[in-house]
Amino acid sequence: MTFFPGPHSYTGEDVVELSAHGSPVILAGIVSAAMAGGARLAEPGEFTLRAFLNGRIDLPQAEAVGDLVDAVTPLQARAAFDQLEGTLTGAIAAIDQTLFDLAARLEASIDFSEEGYHFVTPPELSGVLGQLMARIASLVADGRRGRLVREGLQLAIVGKPNVGKSSLFNALSGASRAIVTDVPGTTRDLITEVIDLHGLRVTLVDTAGLRPVADIVEAEGVARARRARDVADLVLVVVDGSAPLDAHDEQVLDETAGVRRMVVSNKADLGEHGPPEFLRVSARTGEGLDALRAGLMRALDVEALDDPPAITNLRHIALLERAHNSVSRARAAAGEGGAGLPEEFVLADLQEARAALEEISGRRTPDDVLAHIFARFCIGK
C-alpha cells in the first residue's frame, strides 16, 4: 500500500494505491473487498478529470493522457508526451497573454476616452494583431500534420482473388493476421491492422477479392470491400505480376480509376508479366516492400514525420481557427491610419479570441464537452 498525500498526488487529493500480483482472481478479490467497504468503481477518465478539476493539469494535458494511452506509434507517444509536458499550453498562454495586455490597454483607453488618453495607437495595435495572426496560423498549419499523427489514415488493399492481397497485408503488418490459401474467396470479411508507417498511424484493411460471385456470404464480403475502398484515404490495388492482366484485373483498375490509389504488381519472385509502371513487389520474399512503404507515403501526400507536431487535436484546431478569425476581425476594425472603428468593436473581437483560447485550456469549456472528452478514457485513468 502506498499513500500519496494531496495536493501532490495525481488527482490533487489524498490517494491510497494498492499494488498486488497480476492474478485476476486476487485483483478481483481486492476490488470486491474495497467495494464492500464502501468504495465504488471509477468512471471512465475519472482520475484524470479529478486532476483537471483540482487544477493539477489543464485540459490539453488531460487530453494528452488519453492520447498517450491510445498511442500506437513512437511519434504519437512523443506528441502526446510533449502536450502532457505543457508545450501547447505554453504556446496558447503566450498568445493569450498578449491578447490580455491589448485588451487591458483598450479598456483603459475607453475608460479615459473623455480625457483624450489612448494607451495603444492604431498602427501599434494593427502590428501586434498581425503578429498574433501569424503565430496562430502557424499552429493551425501544424495541425494538419498533427491530425495525421493522432488520427492516422486508412489504406484499403483491393484486387481480384488470389493476387496476394492477404499475403501483402501480412507482410506490411508483420504478422500472420489474414488467412492465406490458394482457394479463391478465402477472405470474406474485412480484416484490419494498425501499423507504423514512418511515424504515421495507418490502418490496413484487407478485403475480399473483387469478382462476380453467386455465394451470398462472399457477395457480402465483396460489397464490404467496395465500401472500404470508397472511404479509404488510399487504395492499394494489387495485381498478379506472374501472369498477364485479365478482365477481372481491368475491372478493378477501372473501378479504382477515380480514387487516390497506388498499383503494385505482386509475386515478383514468380515472373514479370505486370505493366512496367506498376511497382514490383513480392509479399513472399519481401522484395520491393521498402520501396512500397516509401511509395505509400508519396501517394498519401505526406512527408516522413520525424518531429512531433505542436497540435494534434481537432477540437484545438477548430478553436484556434475561431481565435484567428476573431483576431483578423479585430485587426480590420482597428485600421492603421486612425480610420478604424471605435475601440469597443476591437475589444469585443479580442474578447472572442480569448474565449476560444480559454476553451482550449479548459477555463471556459462547457460541461458537455468535458463529458465527451473524458468518456473515451479507460477506467484506470
mmCIF file of C-alpha atoms in Angstrom:
data_model
loop_
_atom_site.group_PDB
_atom_site.id
_atom_site.type_symbol
_atom_site.label_atom_id
_atom_site.label_comp_id
_atom_site.label_asym_id
_atom_site.label_seq_id
_atom_site.Cartn_x
_atom_site.Cartn_y
_atom_site.Cartn_z
ATOM 1 C CA MET A 1 0.000 0.000 0.000
ATOM 2 C CA THR A 2 1.336 3.444 -0.972
ATOM 3 C CA PHE A 3 -0.058 6.720 0.349
ATOM 4 C CA PHE A 4 0.077 9.811 -1.897
ATOM 5 C CA PRO A 5 -0.896 12.883 0.141
ATOM 6 C CA GLY A 6 -2.670 15.761 -1.559
ATOM 7 C CA PRO A 7 -2.186 18.196 -3.119
ATOM 8 C CA HIS A 8 0.838 16.498 -4.709
ATOM 9 C CA SER A 9 -0.872 13.284 -5.835
ATOM 10 C CA TYR A 10 -2.048 12.684 -9.403
ATOM 11 C CA THR A 11 -5.558 13.922 -8.619
ATOM 12 C CA GLY A 12 -4.552 16.526 -6.034
ATOM 13 C CA GLU A 13 -6.391 14.563 -3.319
ATOM 14 C CA ASP A 14 -5.226 12.088 -0.688
ATOM 15 C CA VAL A 15 -4.783 8.825 -2.622
ATOM 16 C CA VAL A 16 -4.040 5.303 -1.452
ATOM 17 C CA GLU A 17 -2.736 2.869 -4.080
ATOM 18 C CA LEU A 18 -2.867 -0.891 -3.532
ATOM 19 C CA SER A 19 -0.404 -2.976 -5.530
ATOM 20 C CA ALA A 20 -0.753 -6.729 -5.971
ATOM 21 C CA HIS A 21 0.399 -9.557 -8.195
ATOM 22 C CA GLY A 22 -1.315 -9.757 -11.579
ATOM 23 C CA SER A 23 -3.630 -12.670 -10.848
ATOM 24 C CA PRO A 24 -7.158 -11.682 -11.955
ATOM 25 C CA VAL A 25 -8.610 -13.636 -9.030
ATOM 26 C CA ILE A 26 -6.555 -11.692 -6.465
ATOM 27 C CA LEU A 27 -7.266 -8.355 -8.109
ATOM 28 C CA ALA A 28 -10.990 -9.105 -8.289
ATOM 29 C CA GLY A 29 -10.920 -10.036 -4.593
ATOM 30 C CA ILE A 30 -9.260 -6.745 -3.666
ATOM 31 C CA VAL A 31 -11.784 -4.748 -5.697
ATOM 32 C CA SER A 32 -14.687 -6.682 -4.182
ATOM 33 C CA ALA A 33 -13.374 -6.101 -0.647
ATOM 34 C CA ALA A 34 -12.937 -2.383 -1.346
ATOM 35 C CA MET A 35 -16.470 -2.088 -2.698
ATOM 36 C CA ALA A 36 -17.839 -3.986 0.286
ATOM 37 C CA GLY A 37 -16.159 -1.352 2.444
ATOM 38 C CA GLY A 38 -17.942 1.497 0.668
ATOM 39 C CA ALA A 39 -15.800 2.170 -2.399
ATOM 40 C CA ARG A 40 -17.150 2.258 -5.943
ATOM 41 C CA LEU A 41 -15.714 1.687 -9.407
ATOM 42 C CA ALA A 42 -14.279 4.772 -11.095
ATOM 43 C CA GLU A 43 -15.982 6.301 -14.096
ATOM 44 C CA PRO A 44 -14.025 6.445 -17.381
ATOM 45 C CA GLY A 45 -11.306 9.063 -17.037
ATOM 46 C CA GLU A 46 -12.391 9.983 -13.512
ATOM 47 C CA PHE A 47 -8.879 10.198 -12.049
ATOM 48 C CA THR A 48 -7.670 12.497 -14.821
ATOM 49 C CA LEU A 49 -10.912 14.504 -14.603
ATOM 50 C CA ARG A 50 -10.302 14.996 -10.874
ATOM 51 C CA ALA A 51 -6.738 16.104 -11.648
ATOM 52 C CA PHE A 52 -8.137 18.679 -14.076
ATOM 53 C CA LEU A 53 -10.887 19.909 -11.763
ATOM 54 C CA ASN A 54 -8.387 20.230 -8.894
ATOM 55 C CA GLY A 55 -6.006 22.294 -11.008
ATOM 56 C CA ARG A 56 -3.213 19.722 -11.250
ATOM 57 C CA ILE A 57 -3.317 19.795 -15.062
ATOM 58 C CA ASP A 58 -5.141 21.806 -17.703
ATOM 59 C CA LEU A 59 -7.476 20.374 -20.329
ATOM 60 C CA PRO A 60 -4.893 19.895 -23.146
ATOM 61 C CA GLN A 61 -2.715 17.964 -20.691
ATOM 62 C CA ALA A 62 -5.704 15.855 -19.633
ATOM 63 C CA GLU A 63 -6.485 15.075 -23.273
ATOM 64 C CA ALA A 64 -2.827 14.170 -23.782
ATOM 65 C CA VAL A 65 -3.168 11.441 -21.143
ATOM 66 C CA GLY A 66 -5.808 9.733 -23.287
ATOM 67 C CA ASP A 67 -3.704 10.199 -26.422
ATOM 68 C CA LEU A 68 -0.685 8.691 -24.681
ATOM 69 C CA VAL A 69 -2.691 5.641 -23.622
ATOM 70 C CA ASP A 70 -4.007 5.211 -27.182
ATOM 71 C CA ALA A 71 -0.643 5.789 -28.916
ATOM 72 C CA VAL A 72 0.462 3.007 -31.270
ATOM 73 C CA THR A 73 3.495 4.676 -32.863
ATOM 74 C CA PRO A 74 6.513 6.266 -31.140
ATOM 75 C CA LEU A 75 5.731 9.607 -32.785
ATOM 76 C CA GLN A 76 2.181 9.534 -31.421
ATOM 77 C CA ALA A 77 3.581 8.897 -27.952
ATOM 78 C CA ARG A 78 6.118 11.721 -28.296
ATOM 79 C CA ALA A 79 3.470 14.187 -29.470
ATOM 80 C CA ALA A 80 1.171 13.241 -26.575
ATOM 81 C CA PHE A 81 4.028 13.421 -24.053
ATOM 82 C CA ASP A 82 5.077 16.872 -25.290
ATOM 83 C CA GLN A 83 1.499 18.071 -24.855
ATOM 84 C CA LEU A 84 1.407 16.475 -21.415
ATOM 85 C CA GLU A 85 4.593 18.386 -20.569
ATOM 86 C CA GLY A 86 2.807 21.623 -21.488
ATOM 87 C CA THR A 87 4.227 22.635 -24.882
ATOM 88 C CA LEU A 88 0.810 23.508 -26.317
ATOM 89 C CA THR A 89 -0.252 25.067 -23.030
ATOM 90 C CA GLY A 90 2.765 27.368 -23.141
ATOM 91 C CA ALA A 91 2.137 28.425 -26.737
ATOM 92 C CA ILE A 92 -1.534 29.182 -26.025
ATOM 93 C CA ALA A 93 -0.684 31.035 -22.808
ATOM 94 C CA ALA A 94 1.827 33.292 -24.607
ATOM 95 C CA ILE A 95 -0.775 34.258 -27.228
ATOM 96 C CA ASP A 96 -3.447 34.814 -24.582
ATOM 97 C CA GLN A 97 -1.121 36.991 -22.506
ATOM 98 C CA THR A 98 -0.558 39.306 -25.459
ATOM 99 C CA LEU A 99 -4.309 39.469 -26.097
ATOM 100 C CA PHE A 100 -4.908 40.207 -22.409
ATOM 101 C CA ASP A 101 -2.395 43.059 -22.489
ATOM 102 C CA LEU A 102 -4.013 44.584 -25.581
ATOM 103 C CA ALA A 103 -7.491 44.204 -24.105
ATOM 104 C CA ALA A 104 -6.401 45.892 -20.862
ATOM 105 C CA ARG A 105 -4.924 48.839 -22.744
ATOM 106 C CA LEU A 106 -8.036 49.173 -24.906
ATOM 107 C CA GLU A 107 -10.292 49.102 -21.837
ATOM 108 C CA ALA A 108 -8.163 51.804 -20.226
ATOM 109 C CA SER A 109 -8.439 53.897 -23.391
ATOM 110 C CA ILE A 110 -12.230 53.501 -23.312
ATOM 111 C CA ASP A 111 -12.396 54.427 -19.603
ATOM 112 C CA PHE A 112 -10.370 57.598 -20.150
ATOM 113 C CA SER A 113 -11.697 58.485 -23.598
ATOM 114 C CA GLU A 114 -13.177 61.792 -22.414
ATOM 115 C CA GLU A 115 -9.755 62.857 -21.151
ATOM 116 C CA GLY A 116 -8.252 62.040 -24.545
ATOM 117 C CA TYR A 117 -5.940 59.269 -23.329
ATOM 118 C CA HIS A 118 -5.143 56.385 -25.699
ATOM 119 C CA PHE A 119 -2.898 53.645 -24.373
ATOM 120 C CA VAL A 120 -2.357 51.966 -27.746
ATOM 121 C CA THR A 121 -2.173 53.561 -31.192
ATOM 122 C CA PRO A 122 -3.904 52.049 -34.255
ATOM 123 C CA PRO A 123 -0.587 51.270 -36.043
ATOM 124 C CA GLU A 124 0.819 49.568 -32.947
ATOM 125 C CA LEU A 125 -2.406 47.642 -32.405
ATOM 126 C CA SER A 126 -2.520 46.523 -36.040
ATOM 127 C CA GLY A 127 1.108 45.402 -35.942
ATOM 128 C CA VAL A 128 0.704 43.308 -32.780
ATOM 129 C CA LEU A 129 -2.503 41.741 -34.067
ATOM 130 C CA GLY A 130 -0.751 40.841 -37.324
ATOM 131 C CA GLN A 131 1.976 39.071 -35.356
ATOM 132 C CA LEU A 132 -0.656 37.198 -33.349
ATOM 133 C CA MET A 133 -2.421 36.113 -36.528
ATOM 134 C CA ALA A 134 0.839 34.693 -37.862
ATOM 135 C CA ARG A 135 1.521 32.770 -34.635
ATOM 136 C CA ILE A 136 -1.986 31.301 -34.555
ATOM 137 C CA ALA A 137 -1.878 30.469 -38.273
ATOM 138 C CA SER A 138 1.412 28.609 -37.735
ATOM 139 C CA LEU A 139 -0.209 26.448 -35.053
ATOM 140 C CA VAL A 140 -3.221 25.749 -37.284
ATOM 141 C CA ALA A 141 -0.957 24.788 -40.196
ATOM 142 C CA ASP A 142 0.944 22.413 -37.920
ATOM 143 C CA GLY A 143 -2.409 20.924 -37.019
ATOM 144 C CA ARG A 144 -2.643 19.105 -40.370
ATOM 145 C CA ARG A 145 0.484 17.129 -39.529
ATOM 146 C CA GLY A 146 -0.832 16.724 -36.019
ATOM 147 C CA ARG A 147 -4.137 15.221 -37.129
ATOM 148 C CA LEU A 148 -2.262 12.734 -39.299
ATOM 149 C CA VAL A 149 -0.164 11.730 -36.294
ATOM 150 C CA ARG A 150 -3.119 11.478 -33.908
ATOM 151 C CA GLU A 151 -5.829 10.024 -36.135
ATOM 152 C CA GLY A 152 -3.818 8.335 -38.879
ATOM 153 C CA LEU A 153 -5.071 7.222 -42.275
ATOM 154 C CA GLN A 154 -6.839 4.198 -43.739
ATOM 155 C CA LEU A 155 -5.401 2.051 -46.517
ATOM 156 C CA ALA A 156 -7.643 -0.479 -48.292
ATOM 157 C CA ILE A 157 -5.982 -3.358 -50.156
ATOM 158 C CA VAL A 158 -8.110 -4.446 -53.130
ATOM 159 C CA GLY A 159 -7.816 -6.687 -56.161
ATOM 160 C CA LYS A 160 -9.252 -9.818 -57.702
ATOM 161 C CA PRO A 161 -8.970 -13.106 -55.746
ATOM 162 C CA ASN A 162 -5.586 -14.824 -55.375
ATOM 163 C CA VAL A 163 -3.341 -11.921 -56.288
ATOM 164 C CA GLY A 164 -1.743 -11.997 -52.833
ATOM 165 C CA LYS A 165 -3.684 -9.259 -51.034
ATOM 166 C CA SER A 166 -3.693 -11.104 -47.724
ATOM 167 C CA SER A 167 -0.016 -12.048 -48.088
ATOM 168 C CA LEU A 168 0.830 -8.395 -48.686
ATOM 169 C CA PHE A 169 -1.373 -7.404 -45.732
ATOM 170 C CA ASN A 170 0.549 -9.823 -43.507
ATOM 171 C CA ALA A 171 3.913 -8.645 -44.839
ATOM 172 C CA LEU A 172 3.131 -4.982 -44.154
ATOM 173 C CA SER A 173 1.672 -5.682 -40.716
ATOM 174 C CA GLY A 174 4.484 -8.042 -39.739
ATOM 175 C CA ALA A 175 2.083 -10.724 -38.510
ATOM 176 C CA SER A 176 0.002 -13.562 -39.971
ATOM 177 C CA ARG A 177 -3.302 -11.859 -39.332
ATOM 178 C CA ALA A 178 -5.038 -12.865 -42.560
ATOM 179 C CA ILE A 179 -5.557 -16.461 -43.738
ATOM 180 C CA VAL A 180 -3.623 -17.188 -46.926
ATOM 181 C CA THR A 181 -4.590 -20.122 -49.183
ATOM 182 C CA ASP A 182 -4.719 -20.937 -52.880
ATOM 183 C CA VAL A 183 -8.509 -21.157 -52.727
ATOM 184 C CA PRO A 184 -10.207 -18.126 -54.341
ATOM 185 C CA GLY A 185 -12.509 -16.233 -51.988
ATOM 186 C CA THR A 186 -10.686 -17.143 -48.745
ATOM 187 C CA THR A 187 -11.099 -13.604 -47.379
ATOM 188 C CA ARG A 188 -14.793 -12.872 -46.956
ATOM 189 C CA ASP A 189 -14.771 -10.095 -44.397
ATOM 190 C CA LEU A 190 -12.699 -7.021 -43.640
ATOM 191 C CA ILE A 191 -9.556 -7.597 -41.589
ATOM 192 C CA THR A 192 -7.791 -4.581 -40.098
ATOM 193 C CA GLU A 193 -4.407 -3.979 -38.520
ATOM 194 C CA VAL A 194 -2.730 -0.741 -37.396
ATOM 195 C CA ILE A 195 0.877 -0.254 -38.495
ATOM 196 C CA ASP A 196 3.566 2.384 -38.029
ATOM 197 C CA LEU A 197 4.463 3.815 -41.437
ATOM 198 C CA HIS A 198 7.404 6.181 -40.927
ATOM 199 C CA GLY A 199 5.771 7.566 -37.775
ATOM 200 C CA LEU A 200 2.295 7.662 -39.270
ATOM 201 C CA ARG A 201 -0.536 5.535 -37.905
ATOM 202 C CA VAL A 202 -2.019 3.639 -40.849
ATOM 203 C CA THR A 203 -4.938 1.217 -40.596
ATOM 204 C CA LEU A 204 -4.559 -1.559 -43.175
ATOM 205 C CA VAL A 205 -7.797 -3.112 -44.419
ATOM 206 C CA ASP A 206 -7.609 -6.481 -46.151
ATOM 207 C CA THR A 207 -10.672 -7.012 -48.350
ATOM 208 C CA ALA A 208 -12.408 -9.788 -50.231
ATOM 209 C CA GLY A 209 -11.389 -10.365 -53.843
ATOM 210 C CA LEU A 210 -13.416 -8.279 -56.275
ATOM 211 C CA ARG A 211 -15.226 -10.534 -58.767
ATOM 212 C CA PRO A 212 -18.778 -11.512 -59.730
ATOM 213 C CA VAL A 213 -19.988 -14.112 -57.201
ATOM 214 C CA ALA A 214 -23.131 -16.115 -56.536
ATOM 215 C CA ASP A 215 -22.310 -17.179 -52.964
ATOM 216 C CA ILE A 216 -24.296 -14.913 -50.632
ATOM 217 C CA VAL A 217 -21.541 -14.764 -47.984
ATOM 218 C CA GLU A 218 -18.777 -13.914 -50.458
ATOM 219 C CA ALA A 219 -21.096 -11.402 -52.154
ATOM 220 C CA GLU A 220 -21.446 -9.556 -48.845
ATOM 221 C CA GLY A 221 -17.650 -9.619 -48.497
ATOM 222 C CA VAL A 222 -17.279 -8.073 -51.964
ATOM 223 C CA ALA A 223 -19.829 -5.377 -51.069
ATOM 224 C CA ARG A 224 -17.900 -4.549 -47.894
ATOM 225 C CA ALA A 225 -14.677 -4.422 -49.887
ATOM 226 C CA ARG A 226 -16.173 -1.820 -52.191
ATOM 227 C CA ARG A 227 -17.402 0.258 -49.226
ATOM 228 C CA ALA A 228 -13.951 0.108 -47.641
ATOM 229 C CA ARG A 229 -12.425 1.169 -50.949
ATOM 230 C CA ASP A 230 -14.765 4.170 -51.180
ATOM 231 C CA VAL A 231 -13.923 5.566 -47.710
ATOM 232 C CA ALA A 232 -10.186 4.804 -47.623
ATOM 233 C CA ASP A 233 -7.606 7.582 -47.779
ATOM 234 C CA LEU A 234 -5.640 5.450 -50.231
ATOM 235 C CA VAL A 235 -6.449 2.294 -52.191
ATOM 236 C CA LEU A 236 -3.636 -0.194 -52.778
ATOM 237 C CA VAL A 237 -4.575 -2.130 -55.918
ATOM 238 C CA VAL A 238 -2.815 -5.489 -56.180
ATOM 239 C CA VAL A 239 -2.400 -7.440 -59.430
ATOM 240 C CA ASP A 240 -0.679 -10.775 -60.048
ATOM 241 C CA GLY A 241 2.719 -9.971 -61.536
ATOM 242 C CA SER A 242 3.316 -13.590 -62.517
ATOM 243 C CA ALA A 243 0.535 -13.555 -65.129
ATOM 244 C CA PRO A 244 -0.838 -11.098 -67.703
ATOM 245 C CA LEU A 245 -3.722 -8.841 -66.679
ATOM 246 C CA ASP A 246 -7.151 -10.341 -67.317
ATOM 247 C CA ALA A 247 -10.684 -8.954 -67.463
ATOM 248 C CA HIS A 248 -11.073 -9.037 -63.647
ATOM 249 C CA ASP A 249 -7.880 -7.002 -63.202
ATOM 250 C CA GLU A 250 -9.079 -4.480 -65.756
ATOM 251 C CA GLN A 251 -12.412 -4.184 -63.970
ATOM 252 C CA VAL A 252 -10.682 -3.463 -60.640
ATOM 253 C CA LEU A 253 -8.436 -0.880 -62.302
ATOM 254 C CA ASP A 254 -11.464 0.763 -63.925
ATOM 255 C CA GLU A 255 -13.385 0.841 -60.635
ATOM 256 C CA THR A 256 -10.482 2.497 -58.789
ATOM 257 C CA ALA A 257 -9.550 4.973 -61.533
ATOM 258 C CA GLY A 258 -11.399 7.795 -59.789
ATOM 259 C CA VAL A 259 -9.904 7.354 -56.297
ATOM 260 C CA ARG A 260 -6.474 8.001 -54.850
ATOM 261 C CA ARG A 261 -4.641 4.765 -55.448
ATOM 262 C CA MET A 262 -1.334 3.008 -55.869
ATOM 263 C CA VAL A 263 -0.973 -0.117 -58.023
ATOM 264 C CA VAL A 264 1.515 -2.874 -57.214
ATOM 265 C CA SER A 265 2.438 -5.996 -59.132
ATOM 266 C CA ASN A 266 2.783 -8.780 -56.561
ATOM 267 C CA LYS A 267 4.535 -12.161 -56.899
ATOM 268 C CA ALA A 268 7.619 -10.562 -58.472
ATOM 269 C CA ASP A 269 9.557 -13.691 -57.479
ATOM 270 C CA LEU A 270 7.480 -15.774 -59.917
ATOM 271 C CA GLY A 271 7.775 -13.706 -63.088
ATOM 272 C CA GLU A 272 7.470 -10.302 -64.733
ATOM 273 C CA HIS A 273 4.161 -10.026 -66.571
ATOM 274 C CA GLY A 274 2.771 -6.861 -64.944
ATOM 275 C CA PRO A 275 2.950 -3.460 -66.692
ATOM 276 C CA PRO A 276 6.306 -1.740 -66.077
ATOM 277 C CA GLU A 277 4.661 1.295 -64.465
ATOM 278 C CA PHE A 278 3.369 -0.853 -61.587
ATOM 279 C CA LEU A 279 5.677 -1.251 -58.596
ATOM 280 C CA ARG A 280 7.004 -4.823 -58.447
ATOM 281 C CA VAL A 281 6.866 -6.462 -55.010
ATOM 282 C CA SER A 282 6.913 -9.921 -53.531
ATOM 283 C CA ALA A 283 4.985 -10.472 -50.329
ATOM 284 C CA ARG A 284 6.677 -13.889 -50.043
ATOM 285 C CA THR A 285 10.328 -12.758 -50.244
ATOM 286 C CA GLY A 286 9.969 -9.132 -49.129
ATOM 287 C CA GLU A 287 11.288 -7.755 -52.427
ATOM 288 C CA GLY A 288 10.159 -4.177 -53.015
ATOM 289 C CA LEU A 289 8.474 -3.714 -49.623
ATOM 290 C CA ASP A 290 10.703 -0.799 -48.616
ATOM 291 C CA ALA A 291 10.001 0.866 -51.955
ATOM 292 C CA LEU A 292 6.297 0.173 -51.381
ATOM 293 C CA ARG A 293 6.350 1.893 -47.974
ATOM 294 C CA ALA A 294 8.099 4.921 -49.480
ATOM 295 C CA GLY A 295 5.626 4.928 -52.359
ATOM 296 C CA LEU A 296 2.695 4.828 -49.958
ATOM 297 C CA MET A 297 3.975 7.962 -48.215
ATOM 298 C CA ARG A 298 4.210 9.741 -51.575
ATOM 299 C CA ALA A 299 0.763 8.532 -52.641
ATOM 300 C CA LEU A 300 -0.707 9.679 -49.317
ATOM 301 C CA ASP A 301 0.895 13.079 -49.981
ATOM 302 C CA VAL A 302 2.628 13.201 -46.606
ATOM 303 C CA GLU A 303 6.245 13.523 -45.657
ATOM 304 C CA ALA A 304 8.066 11.260 -43.255
ATOM 305 C CA LEU A 305 7.170 12.594 -39.818
ATOM 306 C CA ASP A 306 10.285 12.877 -37.679
ATOM 307 C CA ASP A 307 9.343 15.639 -35.232
ATOM 308 C CA PRO A 308 6.173 15.654 -33.126
ATOM 309 C CA PRO A 309 3.736 18.432 -34.102
ATOM 310 C CA ALA A 310 2.710 21.042 -31.542
ATOM 311 C CA ILE A 311 -1.007 20.420 -32.021
ATOM 312 C CA THR A 312 -2.836 17.189 -32.878
ATOM 313 C CA ASN A 313 -6.406 17.595 -31.637
ATOM 314 C CA LEU A 314 -9.250 18.604 -33.968
ATOM 315 C CA ARG A 315 -11.002 20.430 -31.109
ATOM 316 C CA HIS A 316 -7.920 22.567 -30.559
ATOM 317 C CA ILE A 317 -7.549 23.275 -34.281
ATOM 318 C CA ALA A 318 -11.184 24.408 -34.607
ATOM 319 C CA LEU A 319 -10.876 26.738 -31.616
ATOM 320 C CA LEU A 320 -7.597 28.183 -32.902
ATOM 321 C CA GLU A 321 -9.263 28.881 -36.249
ATOM 322 C CA ARG A 322 -12.041 30.663 -34.372
ATOM 323 C CA ALA A 323 -9.476 32.717 -32.471
ATOM 324 C CA HIS A 324 -7.654 33.543 -35.710
ATOM 325 C CA ASN A 325 -10.887 34.787 -37.296
ATOM 326 C CA SER A 326 -11.599 36.974 -34.260
ATOM 327 C CA VAL A 327 -8.111 38.488 -34.278
ATOM 328 C CA SER A 328 -8.434 39.089 -38.031
ATOM 329 C CA ARG A 329 -11.704 40.972 -37.484
ATOM 330 C CA ALA A 330 -10.082 42.959 -34.678
ATOM 331 C CA ARG A 331 -7.212 43.994 -36.927
ATOM 332 C CA ALA A 332 -9.609 45.059 -39.674
ATOM 333 C CA ALA A 333 -11.640 47.045 -37.140
ATOM 334 C CA ALA A 334 -8.528 48.736 -35.737
ATOM 335 C CA GLY A 335 -7.355 50.106 -39.066
ATOM 336 C CA GLU A 336 -3.884 51.579 -39.445
ATOM 337 C CA GLY A 337 -4.334 55.246 -40.195
ATOM 338 C CA GLY A 338 -6.739 56.170 -37.430
ATOM 339 C CA ALA A 339 -9.759 55.457 -39.623
ATOM 340 C CA GLY A 340 -10.742 52.307 -37.793
ATOM 341 C CA LEU A 341 -13.899 51.518 -35.869
ATOM 342 C CA PRO A 342 -14.309 52.599 -32.240
ATOM 343 C CA GLU A 343 -12.143 50.750 -29.741
ATOM 344 C CA GLU A 344 -15.194 48.928 -28.308
ATOM 345 C CA PHE A 345 -15.501 46.907 -31.527
ATOM 346 C CA VAL A 346 -11.844 45.877 -31.444
ATOM 347 C CA LEU A 347 -12.149 44.927 -27.785
ATOM 348 C CA ALA A 348 -15.193 42.730 -28.450
ATOM 349 C CA ASP A 349 -13.276 40.764 -31.095
ATOM 350 C CA LEU A 350 -10.284 40.358 -28.780
ATOM 351 C CA GLN A 351 -12.552 39.024 -26.048
ATOM 352 C CA GLU A 352 -13.981 36.477 -28.502
ATOM 353 C CA ALA A 353 -10.456 35.354 -29.379
ATOM 354 C CA ARG A 354 -9.571 34.970 -25.700
ATOM 355 C CA ALA A 355 -12.775 32.992 -25.099
ATOM 356 C CA ALA A 356 -11.744 30.499 -27.793
ATOM 357 C CA LEU A 357 -8.284 30.111 -26.253
ATOM 358 C CA GLU A 358 -9.779 29.690 -22.788
ATOM 359 C CA GLU A 359 -11.981 26.910 -24.151
ATOM 360 C CA ILE A 360 -8.822 25.096 -25.286
ATOM 361 C CA SER A 361 -7.242 25.361 -21.849
ATOM 362 C CA GLY A 362 -10.462 24.356 -20.106
ATOM 363 C CA ARG A 363 -11.149 27.607 -18.292
ATOM 364 C CA ARG A 364 -14.425 28.066 -20.223
ATOM 365 C CA THR A 365 -15.205 24.586 -21.502
ATOM 366 C CA PRO A 366 -18.906 23.571 -21.272
ATOM 367 C CA ASP A 367 -19.750 20.521 -19.165
ATOM 368 C CA ASP A 368 -20.983 18.520 -22.168
ATOM 369 C CA VAL A 369 -17.615 18.973 -23.873
ATOM 370 C CA LEU A 370 -15.837 17.733 -20.746
ATOM 371 C CA ALA A 371 -18.144 14.716 -20.587
ATOM 372 C CA HIS A 372 -17.382 13.888 -24.228
ATOM 373 C CA ILE A 373 -13.620 14.216 -23.733
ATOM 374 C CA PHE A 374 -13.377 12.001 -20.658
ATOM 375 C CA ALA A 375 -15.947 9.417 -21.789
ATOM 376 C CA ARG A 376 -13.397 7.860 -24.154
ATOM 377 C CA PHE A 377 -10.845 7.276 -21.372
ATOM 378 C CA CYS A 378 -10.268 3.851 -19.906
ATOM 379 C CA ILE A 379 -11.446 3.184 -16.346
ATOM 380 C CA GLY A 380 -7.880 3.093 -14.992
ATOM 381 C CA LYS A 381 -7.190 6.714 -15.872
#
